[in-house]
Amino acid sequence: NWTGGLPSVGGAGSAIINPGAPNVSPIVGTTGQATVADVYLSNTGMGVVNGGALSVGGSLITGQWNDCSPIVVSGGLLQVSATLNLGAGGFDGDLAISGGTVTAASLSINSGGGARLDIAGSGMFIAPIANLGNINYWVTNNIIIAHGGEAGWSVDVDTTTDPNSVMLRAKPATSAAPS
């Protein structure tokens, strides 16, 4: 139900991205908006959003059956109407945001299999304020990281710009005051 790496213009049903499938690494890089129901990334499946917009009407699930390649967002918009579930089956299934914006109604990260959310560059992740407790836990425990966990970077957890949302961005870590 995807053609040329994109869901059909009128909206597609659920998509399971499997290894060896014709669209094992669908790329959303066009202008306009594509819509799909649920998306499951299977082992070695990978999704890329580098422009345009992909709207997932249900959940986006990684790591359900085996480790999978990351979802890479370097531009545009990835909008998940339900749960963004990283590492659902206890397997690895990362999200890397280096540009653009990812929004989700709910975030779930099963770090037991190594799943992570990595924010870099101008990338941003936005979720409802109800996710704040879990997000703070994941930031504190290096499950949500900035620039691959590189020293000198931290995750900015912003709840003041919009009091109904949690906005995550990468920022240079503050250095200690000189003594």
JSON list of C-alpha atoms in Angstrom, two decimals, residues 2-3 14 17 19 61 84 89 109 112 114 116 119 131-132 136 142 160 162 166 174 176-178:
[
{"chain": "A", "resi": 2, "resn": "TRP", "atom": "CA", "xyz": [3.00, 2.30, -0.45]},
{"chain": "A", "resi": 3, "resn": "THR", "atom": "CA", "xyz": [4.28, 3.42, -3.82]},
{"chain": "A", "resi": 14, "resn": "SER", "atom": "CA", "xyz": [-1.52, -0.11, 8.11]},
{"chain": "A", "resi": 17, "resn": "ILE", "atom": "CA", "xyz": [7.89, -2.55, 6.69]},
{"chain": "A", "resi": 19, "resn": "PRO", "atom": "CA", "xyz": [13.24, -6.76, 5.21]},
{"chain": "A", "resi": 61, "resn": "ILE", "atom": "CA", "xyz": [5.74, 0.82, 16.40]},
{"chain": "A", "resi": 84, "resn": "LEU", "atom": "CA", "xyz": [5.04, 6.32, 19.22]},
{"chain": "A", "resi": 89, "resn": "GLY", "atom": "CA", "xyz": [8.74, -6.13, 21.68]},
{"chain": "A", "resi": 109, "resn": "ILE", "atom": "CA", "xyz": [10.26, 3.55, 25.03]},
{"chain": "A", "resi": 112, "resn": "GLY", "atom": "CA", "xyz": [15.39, -3.17, 27.64]},
{"chain": "A", "resi": 114, "resn": "GLY", "atom": "CA", "xyz": [18.31, -0.74, 23.64]},
{"chain": "A", "resi": 116, "resn": "ARG", "atom": "CA", "xyz": [16.55, 5.29, 22.33]},
{"chain": "A", "resi": 119, "resn": "ILE", "atom": "CA", "xyz": [17.73, 14.56, 19.28]},
{"chain": "A", "resi": 131, "resn": "ASN", "atom": "CA", "xyz": [4.05, 12.41, 29.15]},
{"chain": "A", "resi": 132, "resn": "LEU", "atom": "CA", "xyz": [6.32, 14.61, 31.32]},
{"chain": "A", "resi": 136, "resn": "ASN", "atom": "CA", "xyz": [11.94, 13.10, 32.70]},
{"chain": "A", "resi": 142, "resn": "ASN", "atom": "CA", "xyz": [20.02, 8.43, 29.11]},
{"chain": "A", "resi": 160, "resn": "THR", "atom": "CA", "xyz": [6.95, 26.75, 29.40]},
{"chain": "A", "resi": 162, "resn": "ASP", "atom": "CA", "xyz": [3.31, 25.66, 25.62]},
{"chain": "A", "resi": 166, "resn": "VAL", "atom": "CA", "xyz": [6.58, 18.90, 26.44]},
{"chain": "A", "resi": 174, "resn": "THR", "atom": "CA", "xyz": [25.94, 24.32, 30.63]},
{"chain": "A", "resi": 176, "resn": "ALA", "atom": "CA", "xyz": [30.23, 24.76, 35.66]},
{"chain": "A", "resi": 177, "resn": "ALA", "atom": "CA", "xyz": [31.09, 28.27, 36.77]},
{"chain": "A", "resi": 178, "resn": "PRO", "atom": "CA", "xyz": [34.84, 28.85, 36.91]}
]
